[in-house]
Short mmCIF file of C-alpha atoms and ligand atoms in Angstrom, two decimals:
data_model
loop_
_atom_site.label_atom_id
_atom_site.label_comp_id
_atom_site.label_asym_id
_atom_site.label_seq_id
_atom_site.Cartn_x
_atom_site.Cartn_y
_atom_site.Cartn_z
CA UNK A 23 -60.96 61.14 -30.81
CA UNK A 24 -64.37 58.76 -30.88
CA UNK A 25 -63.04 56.25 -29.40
CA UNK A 26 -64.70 54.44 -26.35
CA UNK A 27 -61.84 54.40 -22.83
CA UNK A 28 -62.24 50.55 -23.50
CA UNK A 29 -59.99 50.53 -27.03
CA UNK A 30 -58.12 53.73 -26.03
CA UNK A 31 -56.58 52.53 -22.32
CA UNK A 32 -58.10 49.22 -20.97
CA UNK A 33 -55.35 49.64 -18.54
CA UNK A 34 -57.03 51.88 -17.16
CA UNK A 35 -60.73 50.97 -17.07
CA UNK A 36 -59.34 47.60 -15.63
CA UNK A 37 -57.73 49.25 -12.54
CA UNK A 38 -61.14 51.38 -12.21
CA UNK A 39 -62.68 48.34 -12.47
CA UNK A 40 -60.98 46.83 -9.92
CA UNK A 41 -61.86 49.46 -7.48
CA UNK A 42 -65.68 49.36 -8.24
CA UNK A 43 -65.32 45.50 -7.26
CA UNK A 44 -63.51 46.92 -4.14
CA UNK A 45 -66.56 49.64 -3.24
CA UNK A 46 -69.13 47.09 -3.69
CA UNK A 47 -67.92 44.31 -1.79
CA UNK A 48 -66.43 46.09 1.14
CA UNK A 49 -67.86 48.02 4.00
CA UNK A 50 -66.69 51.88 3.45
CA UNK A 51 -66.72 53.60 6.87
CA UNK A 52 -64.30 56.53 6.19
CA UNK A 53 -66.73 59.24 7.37
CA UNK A 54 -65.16 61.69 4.95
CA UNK A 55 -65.81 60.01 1.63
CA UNK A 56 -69.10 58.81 0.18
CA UNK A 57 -70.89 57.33 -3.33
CA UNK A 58 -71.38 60.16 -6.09
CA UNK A 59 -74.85 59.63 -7.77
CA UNK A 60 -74.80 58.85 -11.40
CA UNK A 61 -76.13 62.04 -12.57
CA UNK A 62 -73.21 64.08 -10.42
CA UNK A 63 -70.41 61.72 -11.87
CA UNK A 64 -71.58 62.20 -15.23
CA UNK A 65 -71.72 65.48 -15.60
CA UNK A 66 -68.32 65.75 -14.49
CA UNK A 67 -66.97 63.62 -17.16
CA UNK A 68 -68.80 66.28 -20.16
CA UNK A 69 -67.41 69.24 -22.25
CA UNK A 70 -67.87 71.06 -19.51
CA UNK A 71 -64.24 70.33 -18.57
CA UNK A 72 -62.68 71.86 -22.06
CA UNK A 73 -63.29 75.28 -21.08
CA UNK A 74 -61.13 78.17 -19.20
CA UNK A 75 -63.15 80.60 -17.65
CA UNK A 76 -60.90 82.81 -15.42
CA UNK A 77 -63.03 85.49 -13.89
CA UNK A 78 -66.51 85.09 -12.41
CA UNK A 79 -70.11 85.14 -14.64
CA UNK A 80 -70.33 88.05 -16.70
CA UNK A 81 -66.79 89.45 -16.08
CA UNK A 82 -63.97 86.32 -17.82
CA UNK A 83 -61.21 86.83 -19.32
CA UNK A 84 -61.66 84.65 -22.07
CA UNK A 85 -64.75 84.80 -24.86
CA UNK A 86 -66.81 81.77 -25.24
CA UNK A 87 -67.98 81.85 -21.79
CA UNK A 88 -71.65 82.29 -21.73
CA UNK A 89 -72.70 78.84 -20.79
CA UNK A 90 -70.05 78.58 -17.85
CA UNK A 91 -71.51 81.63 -16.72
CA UNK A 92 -74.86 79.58 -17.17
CA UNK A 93 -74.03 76.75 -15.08
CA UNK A 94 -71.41 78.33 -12.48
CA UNK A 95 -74.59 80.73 -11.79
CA UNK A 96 -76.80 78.13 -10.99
CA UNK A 97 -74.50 76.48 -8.63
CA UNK A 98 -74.32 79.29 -7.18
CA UNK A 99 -77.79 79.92 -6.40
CA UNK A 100 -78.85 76.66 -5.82
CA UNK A 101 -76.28 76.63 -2.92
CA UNK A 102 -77.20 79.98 -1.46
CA UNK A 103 -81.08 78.42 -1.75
CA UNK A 104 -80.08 75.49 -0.01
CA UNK A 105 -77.92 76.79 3.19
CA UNK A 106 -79.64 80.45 3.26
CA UNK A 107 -76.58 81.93 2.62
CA UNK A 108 -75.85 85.54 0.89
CA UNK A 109 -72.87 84.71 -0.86
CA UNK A 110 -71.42 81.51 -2.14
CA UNK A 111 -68.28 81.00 -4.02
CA UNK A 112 -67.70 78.02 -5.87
CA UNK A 113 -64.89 77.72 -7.13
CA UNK A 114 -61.98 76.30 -4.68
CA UNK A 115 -61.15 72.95 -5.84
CA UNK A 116 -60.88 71.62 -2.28
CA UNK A 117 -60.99 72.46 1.12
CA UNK A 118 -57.51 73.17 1.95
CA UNK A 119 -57.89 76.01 -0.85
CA UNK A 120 -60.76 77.16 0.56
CA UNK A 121 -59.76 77.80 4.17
CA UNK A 122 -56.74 79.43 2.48
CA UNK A 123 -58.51 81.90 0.58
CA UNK A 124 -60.56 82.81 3.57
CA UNK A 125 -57.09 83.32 5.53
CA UNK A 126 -55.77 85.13 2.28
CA UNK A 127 -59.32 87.27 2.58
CA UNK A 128 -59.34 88.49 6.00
CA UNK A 129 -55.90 87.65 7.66
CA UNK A 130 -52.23 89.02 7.42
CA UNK A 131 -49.52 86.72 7.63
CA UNK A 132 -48.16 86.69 11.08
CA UNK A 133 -52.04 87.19 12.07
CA UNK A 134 -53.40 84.82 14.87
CA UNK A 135 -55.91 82.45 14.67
CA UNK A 136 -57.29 80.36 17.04
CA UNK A 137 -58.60 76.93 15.76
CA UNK A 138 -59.13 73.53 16.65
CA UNK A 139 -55.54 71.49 17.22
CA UNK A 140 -55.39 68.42 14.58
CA UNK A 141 -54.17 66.19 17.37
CA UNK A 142 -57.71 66.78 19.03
CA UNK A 143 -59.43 66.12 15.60
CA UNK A 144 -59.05 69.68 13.58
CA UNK A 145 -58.00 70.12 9.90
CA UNK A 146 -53.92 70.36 8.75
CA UNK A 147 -55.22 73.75 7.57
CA UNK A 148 -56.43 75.17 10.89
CA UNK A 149 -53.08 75.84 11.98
CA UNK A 150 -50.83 72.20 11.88
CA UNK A 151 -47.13 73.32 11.92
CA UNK A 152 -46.72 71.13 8.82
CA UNK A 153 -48.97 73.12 6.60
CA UNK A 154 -48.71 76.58 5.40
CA UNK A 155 -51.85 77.65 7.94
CA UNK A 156 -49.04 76.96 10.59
CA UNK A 157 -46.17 78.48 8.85
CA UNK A 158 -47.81 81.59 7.99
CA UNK A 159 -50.11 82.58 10.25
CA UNK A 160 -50.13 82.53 14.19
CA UNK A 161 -51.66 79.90 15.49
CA UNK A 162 -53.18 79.48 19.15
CA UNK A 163 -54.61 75.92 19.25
CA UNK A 164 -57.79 74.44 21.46
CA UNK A 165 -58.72 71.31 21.80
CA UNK A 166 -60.88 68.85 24.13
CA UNK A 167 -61.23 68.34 27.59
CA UNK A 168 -59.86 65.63 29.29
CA UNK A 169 -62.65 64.19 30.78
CA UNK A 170 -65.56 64.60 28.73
CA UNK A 171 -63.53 64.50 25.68
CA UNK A 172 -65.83 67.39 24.02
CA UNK A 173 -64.63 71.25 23.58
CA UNK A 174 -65.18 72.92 26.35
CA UNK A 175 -66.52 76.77 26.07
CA UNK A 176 -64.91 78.33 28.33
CA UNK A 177 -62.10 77.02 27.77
CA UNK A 178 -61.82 78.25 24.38
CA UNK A 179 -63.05 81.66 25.87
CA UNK A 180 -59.87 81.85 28.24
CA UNK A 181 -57.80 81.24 25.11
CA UNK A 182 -59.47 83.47 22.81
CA UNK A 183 -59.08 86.36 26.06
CA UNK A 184 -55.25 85.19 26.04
CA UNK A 185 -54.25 85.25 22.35
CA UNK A 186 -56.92 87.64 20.91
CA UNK A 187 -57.09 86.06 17.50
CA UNK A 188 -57.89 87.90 14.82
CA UNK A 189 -60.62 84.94 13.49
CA UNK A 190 -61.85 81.33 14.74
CA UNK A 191 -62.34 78.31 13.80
CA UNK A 192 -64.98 75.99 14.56
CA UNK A 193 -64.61 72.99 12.71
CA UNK A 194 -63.17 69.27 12.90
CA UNK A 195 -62.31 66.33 10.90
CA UNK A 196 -62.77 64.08 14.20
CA UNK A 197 -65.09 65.37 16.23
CA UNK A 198 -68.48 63.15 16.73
CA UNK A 199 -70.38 66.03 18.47
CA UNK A 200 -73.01 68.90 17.44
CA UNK A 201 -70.91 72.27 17.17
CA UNK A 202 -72.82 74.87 19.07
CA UNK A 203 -72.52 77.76 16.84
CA UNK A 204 -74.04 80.27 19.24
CA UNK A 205 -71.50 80.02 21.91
CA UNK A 206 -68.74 80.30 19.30
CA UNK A 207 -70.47 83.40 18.10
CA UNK A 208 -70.25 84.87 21.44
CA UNK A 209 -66.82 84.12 22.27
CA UNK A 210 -65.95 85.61 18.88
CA UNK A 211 -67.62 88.99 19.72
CA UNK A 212 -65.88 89.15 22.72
CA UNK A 213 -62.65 89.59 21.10
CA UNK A 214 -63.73 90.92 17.70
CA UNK A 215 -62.89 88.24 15.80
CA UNK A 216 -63.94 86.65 12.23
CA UNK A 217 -66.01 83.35 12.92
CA UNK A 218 -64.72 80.89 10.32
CA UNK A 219 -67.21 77.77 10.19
CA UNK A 220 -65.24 74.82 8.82
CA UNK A 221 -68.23 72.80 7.82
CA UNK A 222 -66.69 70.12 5.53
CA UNK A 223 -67.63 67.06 7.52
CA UNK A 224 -71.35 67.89 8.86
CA UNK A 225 -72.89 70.59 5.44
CA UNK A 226 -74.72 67.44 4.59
CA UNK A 227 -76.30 67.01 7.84
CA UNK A 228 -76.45 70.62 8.10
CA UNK A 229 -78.17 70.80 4.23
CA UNK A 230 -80.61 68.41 6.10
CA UNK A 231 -81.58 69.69 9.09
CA UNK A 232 -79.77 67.45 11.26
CA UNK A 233 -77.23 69.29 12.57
CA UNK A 234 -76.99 73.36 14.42
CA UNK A 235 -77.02 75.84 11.50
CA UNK A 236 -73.84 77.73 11.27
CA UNK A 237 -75.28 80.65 9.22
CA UNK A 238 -76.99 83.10 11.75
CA UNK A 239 -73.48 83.10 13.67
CA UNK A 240 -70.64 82.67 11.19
CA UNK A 241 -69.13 85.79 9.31
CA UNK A 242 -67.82 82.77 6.40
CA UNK A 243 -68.07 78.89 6.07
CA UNK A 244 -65.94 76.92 3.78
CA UNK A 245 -67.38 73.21 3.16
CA UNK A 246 -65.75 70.23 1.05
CA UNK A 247 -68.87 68.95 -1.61
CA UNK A 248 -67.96 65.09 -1.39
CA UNK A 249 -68.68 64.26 2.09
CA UNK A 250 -71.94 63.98 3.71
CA UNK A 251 -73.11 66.42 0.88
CA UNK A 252 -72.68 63.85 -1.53
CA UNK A 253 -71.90 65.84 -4.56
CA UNK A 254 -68.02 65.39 -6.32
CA UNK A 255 -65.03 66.38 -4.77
CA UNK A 256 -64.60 70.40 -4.77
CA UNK A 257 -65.58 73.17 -2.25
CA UNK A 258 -66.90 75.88 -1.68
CA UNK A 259 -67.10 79.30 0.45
CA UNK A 260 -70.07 80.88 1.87
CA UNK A 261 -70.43 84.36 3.45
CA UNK A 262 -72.01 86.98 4.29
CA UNK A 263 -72.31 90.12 1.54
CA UNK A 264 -70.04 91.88 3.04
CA UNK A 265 -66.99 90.07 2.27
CA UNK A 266 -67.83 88.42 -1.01
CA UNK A 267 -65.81 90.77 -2.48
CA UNK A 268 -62.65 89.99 -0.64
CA UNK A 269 -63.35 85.94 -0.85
CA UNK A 270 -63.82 86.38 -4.66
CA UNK A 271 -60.96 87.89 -5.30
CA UNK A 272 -58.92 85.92 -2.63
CA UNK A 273 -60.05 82.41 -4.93
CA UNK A 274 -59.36 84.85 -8.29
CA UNK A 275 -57.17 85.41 -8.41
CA UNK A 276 -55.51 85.23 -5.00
CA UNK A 277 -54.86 81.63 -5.33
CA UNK A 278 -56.07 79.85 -8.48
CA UNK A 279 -56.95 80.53 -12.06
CA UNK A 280 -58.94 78.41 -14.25
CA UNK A 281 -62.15 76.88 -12.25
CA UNK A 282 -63.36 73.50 -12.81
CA UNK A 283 -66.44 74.32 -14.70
CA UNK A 284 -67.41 70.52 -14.96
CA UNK A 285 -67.17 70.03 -11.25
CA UNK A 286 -68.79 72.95 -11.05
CA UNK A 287 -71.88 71.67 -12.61
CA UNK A 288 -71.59 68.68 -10.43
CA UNK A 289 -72.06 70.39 -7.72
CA UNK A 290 -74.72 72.05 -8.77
CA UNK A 291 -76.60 69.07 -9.45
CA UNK A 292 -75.44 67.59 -5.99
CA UNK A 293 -77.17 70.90 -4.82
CA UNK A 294 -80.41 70.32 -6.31
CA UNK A 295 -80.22 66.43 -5.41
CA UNK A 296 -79.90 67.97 -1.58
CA UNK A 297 -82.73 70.08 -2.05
CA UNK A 298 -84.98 67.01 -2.42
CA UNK A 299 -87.01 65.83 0.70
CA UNK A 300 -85.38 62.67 0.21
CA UNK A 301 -82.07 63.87 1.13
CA UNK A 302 -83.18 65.24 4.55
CA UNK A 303 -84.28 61.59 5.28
CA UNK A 304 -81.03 60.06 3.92
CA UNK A 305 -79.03 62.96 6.36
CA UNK A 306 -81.56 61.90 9.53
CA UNK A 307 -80.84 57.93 8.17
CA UNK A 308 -76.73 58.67 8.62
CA UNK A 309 -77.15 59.57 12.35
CA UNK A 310 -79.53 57.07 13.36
CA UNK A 311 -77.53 54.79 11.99
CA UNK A 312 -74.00 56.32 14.01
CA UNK A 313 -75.68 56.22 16.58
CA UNK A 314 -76.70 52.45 15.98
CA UNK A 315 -73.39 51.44 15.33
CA UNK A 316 -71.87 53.34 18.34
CA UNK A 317 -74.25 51.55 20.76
CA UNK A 318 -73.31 47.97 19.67
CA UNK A 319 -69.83 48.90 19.51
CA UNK A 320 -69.93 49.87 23.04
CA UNK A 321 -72.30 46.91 23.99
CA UNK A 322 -69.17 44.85 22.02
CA UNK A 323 -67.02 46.53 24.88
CA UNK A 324 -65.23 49.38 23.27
CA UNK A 325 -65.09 52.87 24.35
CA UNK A 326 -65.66 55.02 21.84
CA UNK A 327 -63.98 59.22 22.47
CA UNK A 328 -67.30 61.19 24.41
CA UNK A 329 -68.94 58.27 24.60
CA UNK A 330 -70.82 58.19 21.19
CA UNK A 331 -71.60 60.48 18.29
CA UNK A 332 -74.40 62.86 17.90
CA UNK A 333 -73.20 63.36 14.25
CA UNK A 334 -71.85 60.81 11.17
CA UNK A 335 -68.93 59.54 12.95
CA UNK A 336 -67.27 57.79 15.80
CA UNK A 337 -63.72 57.55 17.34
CA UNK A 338 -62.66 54.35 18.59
CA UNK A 339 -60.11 54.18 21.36
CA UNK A 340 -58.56 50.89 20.98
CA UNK A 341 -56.47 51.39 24.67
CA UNK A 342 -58.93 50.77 26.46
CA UNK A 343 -60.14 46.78 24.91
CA UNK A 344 -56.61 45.97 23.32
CA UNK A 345 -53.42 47.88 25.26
CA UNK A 346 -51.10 46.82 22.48
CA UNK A 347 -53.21 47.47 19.13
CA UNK A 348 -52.73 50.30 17.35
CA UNK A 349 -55.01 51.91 15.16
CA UNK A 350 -53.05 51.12 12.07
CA UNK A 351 -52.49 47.65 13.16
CA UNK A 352 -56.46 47.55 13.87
CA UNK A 353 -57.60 49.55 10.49
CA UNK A 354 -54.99 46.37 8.14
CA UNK A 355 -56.69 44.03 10.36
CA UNK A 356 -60.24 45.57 9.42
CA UNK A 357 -59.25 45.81 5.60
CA UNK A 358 -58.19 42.20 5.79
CA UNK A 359 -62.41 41.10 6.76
CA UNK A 360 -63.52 43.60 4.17
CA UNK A 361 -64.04 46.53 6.54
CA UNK A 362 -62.86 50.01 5.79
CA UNK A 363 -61.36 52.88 8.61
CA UNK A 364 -59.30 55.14 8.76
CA UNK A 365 -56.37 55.46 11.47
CA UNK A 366 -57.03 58.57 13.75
CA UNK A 367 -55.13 60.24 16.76
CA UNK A 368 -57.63 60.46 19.72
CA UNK A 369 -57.02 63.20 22.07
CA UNK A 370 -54.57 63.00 24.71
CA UNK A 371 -52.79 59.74 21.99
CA UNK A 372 -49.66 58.47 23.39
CA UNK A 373 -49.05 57.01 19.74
CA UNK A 374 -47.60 59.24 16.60
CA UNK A 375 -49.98 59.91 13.65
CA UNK A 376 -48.71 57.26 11.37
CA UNK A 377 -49.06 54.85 14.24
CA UNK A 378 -52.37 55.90 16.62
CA UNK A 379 -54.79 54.68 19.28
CA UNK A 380 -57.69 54.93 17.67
CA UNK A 381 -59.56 54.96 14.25
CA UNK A 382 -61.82 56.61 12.87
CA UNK A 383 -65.41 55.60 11.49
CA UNK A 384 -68.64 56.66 10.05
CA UNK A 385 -71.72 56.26 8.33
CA UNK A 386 -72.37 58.06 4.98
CA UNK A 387 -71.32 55.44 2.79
CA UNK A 388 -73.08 52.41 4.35
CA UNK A 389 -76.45 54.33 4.24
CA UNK A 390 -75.91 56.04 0.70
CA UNK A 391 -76.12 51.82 0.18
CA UNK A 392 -79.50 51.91 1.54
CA UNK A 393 -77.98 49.89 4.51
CA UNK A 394 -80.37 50.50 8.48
CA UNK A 395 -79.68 50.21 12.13
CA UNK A 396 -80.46 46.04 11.66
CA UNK A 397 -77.21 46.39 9.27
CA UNK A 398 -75.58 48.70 11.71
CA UNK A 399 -75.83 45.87 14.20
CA UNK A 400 -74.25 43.24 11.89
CA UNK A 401 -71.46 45.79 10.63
CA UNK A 402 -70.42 45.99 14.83
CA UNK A 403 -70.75 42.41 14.86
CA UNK A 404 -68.12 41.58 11.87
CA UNK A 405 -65.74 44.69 13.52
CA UNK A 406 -65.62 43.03 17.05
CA UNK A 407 -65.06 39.53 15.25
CA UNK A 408 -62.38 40.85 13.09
CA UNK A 409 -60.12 42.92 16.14
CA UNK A 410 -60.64 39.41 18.36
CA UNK A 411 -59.40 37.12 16.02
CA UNK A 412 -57.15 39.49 13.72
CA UNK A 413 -54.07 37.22 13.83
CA UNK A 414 -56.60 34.44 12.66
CA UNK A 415 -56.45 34.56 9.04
CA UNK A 416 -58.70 32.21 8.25
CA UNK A 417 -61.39 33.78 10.32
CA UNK A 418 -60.83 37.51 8.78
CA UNK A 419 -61.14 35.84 5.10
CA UNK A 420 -64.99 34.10 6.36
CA UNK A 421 -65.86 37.43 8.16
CA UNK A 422 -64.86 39.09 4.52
CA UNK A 423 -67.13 36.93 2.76
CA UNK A 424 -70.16 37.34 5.29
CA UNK A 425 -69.52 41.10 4.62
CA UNK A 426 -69.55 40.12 0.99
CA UNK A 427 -72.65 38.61 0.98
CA UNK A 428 -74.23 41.58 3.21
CA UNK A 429 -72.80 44.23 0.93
CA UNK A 430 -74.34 42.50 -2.12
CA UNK A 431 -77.69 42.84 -0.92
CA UNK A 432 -77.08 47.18 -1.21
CA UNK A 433 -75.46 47.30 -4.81
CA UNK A 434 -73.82 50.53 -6.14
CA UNK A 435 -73.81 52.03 -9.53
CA UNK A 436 -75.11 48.54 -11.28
CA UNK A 437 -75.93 50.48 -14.78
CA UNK A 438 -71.97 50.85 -14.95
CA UNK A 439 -70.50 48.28 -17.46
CA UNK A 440 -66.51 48.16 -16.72
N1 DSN B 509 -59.21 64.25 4.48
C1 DSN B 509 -60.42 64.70 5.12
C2 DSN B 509 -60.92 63.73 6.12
O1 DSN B 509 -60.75 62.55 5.90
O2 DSN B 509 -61.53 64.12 7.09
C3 DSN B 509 -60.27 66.05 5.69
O3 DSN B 509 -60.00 66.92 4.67
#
């Protein structure tokens, strides 16, 4: 029972191991993921995760629970502090079961709702016929326009007039522009529907100031806590009063039992870390530095989807510099000089999803490293390098070292010992 993970399962510590080598020594632009701080990963690995807790505070169904009722009520207030929310649930484990238990909270099946197509850069769960937002629900889809490659408004009004969905979602997983939350507001009025902000990508940036505020407009907002926000992986739901009786019970129990109480105090601590004034200058740090990277990429002669990013992340259309690349071809090719993406459709892709046209690329990590638009230049440099000479193996394996050497200058967790 006392002993340390080293004696009990070195297996294990030496594949962890081996992935902290990987995280230091490689550039991690996945715009979704991002480096826990110390104090959020170690309170998820406490007691906190040997007790059930079914219920909310003060109403569980099992004894014992007074300190989860403790700690689950500061998360909770500590988010509702930090987005000026009225309600906050959180509980979901992830984002999927959030947007779910806001369906299974205001929606019927057979219901229509009118979100963001995944093809253009939405979520599987805002209507994908592969998940069960597309199998149970009805799903009118919008995506971008054609030629500026960003949503347009009226376009989405004309749909919303057509299909009169019952709620809609604003929200992406691939979008590199601000979300106008007004407009959405009004379009949702229009046609009496819910306003579901999907905020999972941009609550850090939103947390900092950096971004519209959803919260004057929306009716709920569901947000991942590992992204931009930086705490561990979970979610959460905010809304207003009015429905925080129907979310709660739609999480519990709707759709889960048992919440993570130890992730649960991670977040909260990820909530207080984002309540520093440090935090808004990390968030303002993330898109200065997008925006640094998408400049020299395009100086490198790329075209990136709307032309840049006002936000964390970037879509790169390969088509345009390299007709027969494809954006998994191009992300192995990346991997191979130490550089980290992520395959994406782009809208209007010719390619299938496993294969693509584009990828996908961001910022949080780099600058959770500490890492400024001077780096931002370099990290363009090494990309370009890598796609021009990707069937030069010799070349990727020097352009992984120079990474190397540029990533050891912004170390990550150095007090850990495995
Ligand atoms: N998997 C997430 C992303 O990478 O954007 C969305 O949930």
């Amino acid at each position: 029972m006392d002993k340390l993970l080293g004696e009990v399962d070195p297996q294990i510590v030496e594949i962890a191991a081996k992935d902290l080598k990987r995280q230091q020594d490689a550039l991690m632009l996945i715009p979704s993921e991002n480096y826990a701080s110390r104090a959020v990963m170690e309170i998820q690995g406490s007691i906190l995760a040997n007790k059930y807790a079914e219920g909310y505070p003060g109403e569980r169904y099992y004894n014992g629970c007074q300190f989860m009722d403790e700690v689950e009520s500061v998360a909770i207030e500590r988010a509702k502090a930090l987005f000026g929310v009225e309600h906050v649930n959180v509980q979901p484990h992830a984002g999927s079961q959030a947007n779910m238990a806001v369906y299974h909270a205001l929606l019927e099946p057979g219901d229509t709702i009118l979100a963001m197509s995944l093809s253009h850069g939405g979520h599987l769960t805002h209507g994908d016929k592969v998940n069960f937002s597309g199998r149970y629900y009805n799903v009118a889809a919008y995506g971008v326009d054609s030629e500026t490659e960003r949503i347009d408004m009226a376009a989405v009004s004309r749909l919303a007039t057509e299909h009169r969905p019952k709620l809609i979602v604003v929200g992406a997983t691939a979008y590199p522009r601000h979300f106008d939350f007004a407009a959405w507001r009004e379009v949702a009025d229009a046609v009496g529907a819910y306003l579901l902000a999907d905020i999972a990508h941009i609550a850090g940036l939103i947390a900092g100031g950096v971004h519209p505020d959803p919260v004057p407009y929306c009716d709920v907002i569901t947000t991942t806590t590992h992204k931009t926000l930086r705490g561990p992986r979970g979610a959460m739901i905010m809304c207003k009063s009015e429905y925080a009786d129907q979310i709660d019970r739609a999480v519990f129990p709707g759709l889960q039992g048992g919440p993570f109480l130890h992730t649960i105090a991670a977040r909260a601590v990820a909530f207080k870390e984002a309540s520093q004034p440090d935090f808004k200058t990390y968030q303002a740090q993330v898109v200065k530095n997008a925006k640094a990277l998408a400049a020299r990429l395009i100086e490198n002669g790329f075209r990136l989807v709307s032309g840049g990013t006002d936000n964390h992340l970037m879509l790169m259309d390969l088509t345009s510099k390299y007709e027969k690349l494809s954006g998994r071809q191009a992300a192995d090719h990346l991997e191979d000089a130490g550089i980290i993406v992520n395959k994406n459709t782009i809208p209007f892709d010719k390619r299938k999803p496993r294969t693509t046209s584009g990828i996908r690329l961001g910022t949080p990590m780099i600058t959770t490293r500490g890492m400024k638009e001077d780096e931002m230049v370099l990290v363009a440099d090494f990309m370009t390098e890598a796609l021009e000479n990707r069937q030069k193996s010799a070349i990727k394996r020097q352009i992984r070292e120079k990474v190397k050497t540029l990533c050891s200058q912004f170390p990550i967790y150095e007090y850990l010992n495995y």
